[in-house]
Amino acid sequence: MYSRGTTQVIYWDFDDDDGNFIGGGSWVWGPPSSPPLALVNQAWETGGLGNYPDMDCSSLYSDFFTITDSTARLVFDHFLAIQPFADGGNVQISLDQGQTFILLFPVGGYPYPPPPDVNCPEGLHGPVYSGFSNGYERAVFPIGQYAGNLAILRWVFESDPAVNYQGWIIDNVRIFGAVRF
Ligand SMILES: [Ca+2]
Ligand SMILES: [Ca+2]
């Protein structure tokens, strides 16, 4: 498996299967509601083909992986149609098999502050992705500081008591510098 000088990559395109991800709450694996990428026919999306619900509190969990490289990074494509300043989502990592989670920050930071009127036990605990993307956009998260750890990721999404849209679509999740289990 390992070859010197080659960065290990885990790639989940979700086209033929759900990637062994676990979608809690409103997360649904299937055809995305937005105009799909050319090569995309399946993805994970809050609310499935419909809008996400009010008072949403939903986490999408990745399969386990081991971070092997100090330059490791998480990269994914996402589409956002989310009520800005009211609803949103962010990405977290667990190094203790899901008991606790640490907020990850993307290159460039999150574009919106913590939504004020959400109440989710899992918790966003910080700023979020929200608003309306220009089609699919790429997100990059450095995770090399956690090299040597068995890890899982979660995409946490929360909404407030009113107004909802298509939601958050996650596709083409890649982890550079990591191996499965
Ligand atoms: Ca949706
Ligand atoms: Ca809302």
mmCIF file of C-alpha atoms and ligand atoms in Angstrom:
data_model
loop_
_atom_site.group_PDB
_atom_site.id
_atom_site.type_symbol
_atom_site.label_atom_id
_atom_site.label_comp_id
_atom_site.label_asym_id
_atom_site.label_seq_id
_atom_site.Cartn_x
_atom_site.Cartn_y
_atom_site.Cartn_z
ATOM 1 C CA MET A 1 0.000 0.000 0.000
ATOM 2 C CA TYR A 2 2.687 2.477 0.984
ATOM 3 C CA SER A 3 5.104 3.797 -1.586
ATOM 4 C CA ARG A 4 7.781 6.300 -0.776
ATOM 5 C CA GLY A 5 7.142 9.767 -2.134
ATOM 6 C CA THR A 6 3.501 9.133 -2.958
ATOM 7 C CA THR A 7 0.802 10.781 -0.878
ATOM 8 C CA GLN A 8 -1.883 8.362 0.186
ATOM 9 C CA VAL A 9 -5.380 9.504 -0.729
ATOM 10 C CA ILE A 10 -8.775 8.310 0.434
ATOM 11 C CA TYR A 11 -11.519 9.257 -1.993
ATOM 12 C CA TRP A 12 -15.260 8.942 -1.450
ATOM 13 C CA ASP A 13 -17.269 10.034 -4.520
ATOM 14 C CA PHE A 14 -20.527 8.547 -3.139
ATOM 15 C CA ASP A 15 -21.637 7.639 -6.656
ATOM 16 C CA ASP A 16 -21.859 3.868 -6.219
ATOM 17 C CA ASP A 17 -22.306 3.753 -2.448
ATOM 18 C CA ASP A 18 -22.687 5.980 0.603
ATOM 19 C CA GLY A 19 -19.000 5.671 1.507
ATOM 20 C CA ASN A 20 -19.897 3.942 4.777
ATOM 21 C CA PHE A 21 -20.819 7.380 6.051
ATOM 22 C CA ILE A 22 -23.619 7.575 8.625
ATOM 23 C CA GLY A 23 -26.189 10.286 8.017
ATOM 24 C CA GLY A 24 -28.090 11.302 11.136
ATOM 25 C CA GLY A 25 -31.169 13.516 11.167
ATOM 26 C CA SER A 26 -31.927 15.087 7.803
ATOM 27 C CA TRP A 27 -28.804 13.878 5.949
ATOM 28 C CA VAL A 28 -29.753 11.743 2.945
ATOM 29 C CA TRP A 29 -27.528 9.926 0.461
ATOM 30 C CA GLY A 30 -28.840 9.996 -3.107
ATOM 31 C CA PRO A 31 -29.166 12.222 -6.145
ATOM 32 C CA PRO A 32 -28.455 15.838 -5.166
ATOM 33 C CA SER A 33 -31.167 18.471 -5.601
ATOM 34 C CA SER A 34 -28.860 21.040 -7.189
ATOM 35 C CA PRO A 35 -27.653 20.859 -10.785
ATOM 36 C CA PRO A 36 -25.098 18.071 -10.395
ATOM 37 C CA LEU A 37 -21.438 18.189 -11.315
ATOM 38 C CA ALA A 38 -20.658 16.533 -14.623
ATOM 39 C CA LEU A 39 -19.310 13.401 -13.008
ATOM 40 C CA VAL A 40 -21.580 13.399 -9.992
ATOM 41 C CA ASN A 41 -24.702 11.358 -9.688
ATOM 42 C CA GLN A 42 -24.952 10.805 -5.923
ATOM 43 C CA ALA A 43 -24.040 12.884 -2.897
ATOM 44 C CA TRP A 44 -25.001 13.565 0.737
ATOM 45 C CA GLU A 45 -27.524 16.349 1.278
ATOM 46 C CA THR A 46 -29.517 17.779 4.188
ATOM 47 C CA GLY A 47 -33.217 17.246 3.626
ATOM 48 C CA GLY A 48 -32.567 15.008 0.624
ATOM 49 C CA LEU A 49 -34.183 16.414 -2.505
ATOM 50 C CA GLY A 50 -36.396 18.678 -0.405
ATOM 51 C CA ASN A 51 -35.551 21.591 1.860
ATOM 52 C CA TYR A 52 -33.985 20.949 5.249
ATOM 53 C CA PRO A 53 -36.426 21.186 8.184
ATOM 54 C CA ASP A 54 -36.700 23.912 10.791
ATOM 55 C CA MET A 55 -34.796 23.257 14.040
ATOM 56 C CA ASP A 56 -32.558 20.824 12.190
ATOM 57 C CA CYS A 57 -29.760 19.204 14.179
ATOM 58 C CA SER A 58 -28.070 16.704 11.924
ATOM 59 C CA SER A 59 -24.607 15.205 11.692
ATOM 60 C CA LEU A 60 -23.041 13.278 8.833
ATOM 61 C CA TYR A 61 -20.270 10.961 10.086
ATOM 62 C CA SER A 62 -17.389 9.682 7.959
ATOM 63 C CA ASP A 63 -15.885 6.234 8.101
ATOM 64 C CA PHE A 64 -12.718 5.810 10.182
ATOM 65 C CA PHE A 65 -9.320 6.736 8.743
ATOM 66 C CA THR A 66 -5.775 7.146 10.038
ATOM 67 C CA ILE A 67 -3.915 10.380 9.372
ATOM 68 C CA THR A 68 -0.410 9.463 8.261
ATOM 69 C CA ASP A 69 1.115 12.688 7.020
ATOM 70 C CA SER A 70 1.950 15.978 8.728
ATOM 71 C CA THR A 71 0.748 17.764 5.585
ATOM 72 C CA ALA A 72 -2.577 15.900 5.505
ATOM 73 C CA ARG A 73 -5.627 17.774 4.309
ATOM 74 C CA LEU A 74 -9.348 17.211 3.857
ATOM 75 C CA VAL A 75 -10.801 18.398 0.546
ATOM 76 C CA PHE A 76 -14.436 18.230 -0.564
ATOM 77 C CA ASP A 77 -16.879 19.851 -2.965
ATOM 78 C CA HIS A 78 -20.023 21.379 -1.544
ATOM 79 C CA PHE A 79 -23.116 23.267 -2.607
ATOM 80 C CA LEU A 80 -24.852 25.648 -0.200
ATOM 81 C CA ALA A 81 -28.409 26.952 -0.217
ATOM 82 C CA ILE A 82 -28.815 27.907 3.449
ATOM 83 C CA GLN A 83 -30.505 30.807 5.238
ATOM 84 C CA PRO A 84 -27.582 33.134 6.028
ATOM 85 C CA PHE A 85 -27.009 34.296 9.609
ATOM 86 C CA ALA A 86 -29.697 31.843 10.792
ATOM 87 C CA ASP A 87 -28.791 28.302 9.661
ATOM 88 C CA GLY A 88 -25.471 26.689 8.807
ATOM 89 C CA GLY A 89 -22.942 23.938 9.179
ATOM 90 C CA ASN A 90 -19.322 23.239 9.975
ATOM 91 C CA VAL A 91 -16.835 20.371 10.024
ATOM 92 C CA GLN A 92 -15.444 18.644 13.096
ATOM 93 C CA ILE A 93 -12.975 15.834 13.812
ATOM 94 C CA SER A 94 -12.889 13.198 16.534
ATOM 95 C CA LEU A 95 -9.698 11.493 17.691
ATOM 96 C CA ASP A 96 -11.437 9.361 20.354
ATOM 97 C CA GLN A 97 -13.822 7.322 18.191
ATOM 98 C CA GLY A 98 -16.639 9.851 18.323
ATOM 99 C CA GLN A 99 -16.739 10.665 22.031
ATOM 100 C CA THR A 100 -15.625 14.269 21.544
ATOM 101 C CA PHE A 101 -15.207 16.479 18.500
ATOM 102 C CA ILE A 102 -12.872 19.359 17.649
ATOM 103 C CA LEU A 103 -13.930 22.121 15.247
ATOM 104 C CA LEU A 104 -11.859 22.207 12.053
ATOM 105 C CA PHE A 105 -11.218 25.445 10.177
ATOM 106 C CA PRO A 106 -11.000 25.653 6.379
ATOM 107 C CA VAL A 107 -8.355 27.571 4.484
ATOM 108 C CA GLY A 108 -9.800 31.084 4.335
ATOM 109 C CA GLY A 109 -12.053 30.508 7.337
ATOM 110 C CA TYR A 110 -15.808 30.063 7.584
ATOM 111 C CA PRO A 111 -17.844 32.833 5.914
ATOM 112 C CA TYR A 112 -20.554 33.268 8.591
ATOM 113 C CA PRO A 113 -20.677 33.735 12.375
ATOM 114 C CA PRO A 114 -22.343 31.193 14.691
ATOM 115 C CA PRO A 115 -26.120 31.172 14.122
ATOM 116 C CA PRO A 116 -27.813 32.681 17.204
ATOM 117 C CA ASP A 117 -31.075 30.729 17.334
ATOM 118 C CA VAL A 118 -30.047 27.094 16.985
ATOM 119 C CA ASN A 119 -30.125 24.637 19.845
ATOM 120 C CA CYS A 120 -28.415 21.398 18.974
ATOM 121 C CA PRO A 121 -26.832 19.145 21.621
ATOM 122 C CA GLU A 122 -24.093 18.156 19.162
ATOM 123 C CA GLY A 123 -23.383 21.800 18.591
ATOM 124 C CA LEU A 124 -21.716 23.872 15.940
ATOM 125 C CA HIS A 125 -19.549 25.590 18.566
ATOM 126 C CA GLY A 126 -18.336 28.230 16.165
ATOM 127 C CA PRO A 127 -18.636 29.898 12.765
ATOM 128 C CA VAL A 128 -20.299 28.179 9.820
ATOM 129 C CA TYR A 129 -20.785 27.699 6.139
ATOM 130 C CA SER A 130 -24.077 29.295 5.138
ATOM 131 C CA GLY A 131 -25.680 31.383 2.413
ATOM 132 C CA PHE A 132 -25.712 30.524 -1.287
ATOM 133 C CA SER A 133 -22.711 29.139 -3.142
ATOM 134 C CA ASN A 134 -21.895 29.727 -6.782
ATOM 135 C CA GLY A 135 -22.530 26.138 -7.819
ATOM 136 C CA TYR A 136 -20.198 23.643 -6.205
ATOM 137 C CA GLU A 137 -17.228 25.117 -4.370
ATOM 138 C CA ARG A 138 -14.135 23.393 -3.019
ATOM 139 C CA ALA A 139 -13.304 23.360 0.687
ATOM 140 C CA VAL A 140 -9.818 22.574 2.024
ATOM 141 C CA PHE A 141 -9.035 21.809 5.667
ATOM 142 C CA PRO A 142 -5.484 21.238 6.947
ATOM 143 C CA ILE A 143 -5.524 18.245 9.333
ATOM 144 C CA GLY A 144 -1.817 17.379 9.459
ATOM 145 C CA GLN A 145 -1.569 18.462 13.093
ATOM 146 C CA TYR A 146 -3.510 15.293 13.937
ATOM 147 C CA ALA A 147 -1.110 12.910 12.158
ATOM 148 C CA GLY A 148 -0.791 9.546 13.878
ATOM 149 C CA ASN A 149 -4.420 9.474 14.997
ATOM 150 C CA LEU A 150 -7.336 7.287 14.068
ATOM 151 C CA ALA A 151 -10.029 9.812 13.216
ATOM 152 C CA ILE A 152 -13.570 10.369 12.028
ATOM 153 C CA LEU A 153 -15.140 13.524 10.646
ATOM 154 C CA ARG A 154 -18.597 14.939 10.995
ATOM 155 C CA TRP A 155 -20.477 17.608 9.097
ATOM 156 C CA VAL A 156 -22.819 19.266 11.604
ATOM 157 C CA PHE A 157 -25.841 21.157 10.307
ATOM 158 C CA GLU A 158 -28.293 23.239 12.319
ATOM 159 C CA SER A 159 -31.274 25.440 11.458
ATOM 160 C CA ASP A 160 -33.423 27.890 13.391
ATOM 161 C CA PRO A 161 -37.252 27.885 13.777
ATOM 162 C CA ALA A 162 -38.145 29.475 10.413
ATOM 163 C CA VAL A 163 -37.173 29.717 6.727
ATOM 164 C CA ASN A 164 -35.348 26.906 4.971
ATOM 165 C CA TYR A 165 -33.753 26.152 1.630
ATOM 166 C CA GLN A 166 -32.240 23.254 -0.303
ATOM 167 C CA GLY A 167 -29.481 22.761 2.229
ATOM 168 C CA TRP A 168 -25.886 21.562 2.267
ATOM 169 C CA ILE A 169 -24.645 19.089 -0.333
ATOM 170 C CA ILE A 170 -21.352 17.261 0.305
ATOM 171 C CA ASP A 171 -19.555 15.392 -2.464
ATOM 172 C CA ASN A 172 -16.134 14.117 -3.523
ATOM 173 C CA VAL A 173 -14.586 13.887 -0.069
ATOM 174 C CA ARG A 174 -10.832 13.329 -0.312
ATOM 175 C CA ILE A 175 -8.294 12.994 2.458
ATOM 176 C CA PHE A 176 -4.706 13.413 1.352
ATOM 177 C CA GLY A 177 -2.108 11.895 3.677
ATOM 178 C CA ALA A 178 -4.354 9.278 5.270
ATOM 179 C CA VAL A 179 -5.300 5.635 4.978
ATOM 180 C CA ARG A 180 -8.502 3.736 5.733
ATOM 181 C CA PHE A 181 -8.375 2.504 9.352
HETATM 182 CA CA CA B 1 -32.073 19.303 0.423
HETATM 183 CA CA CA B 2 -33.890 28.879 9.040
#
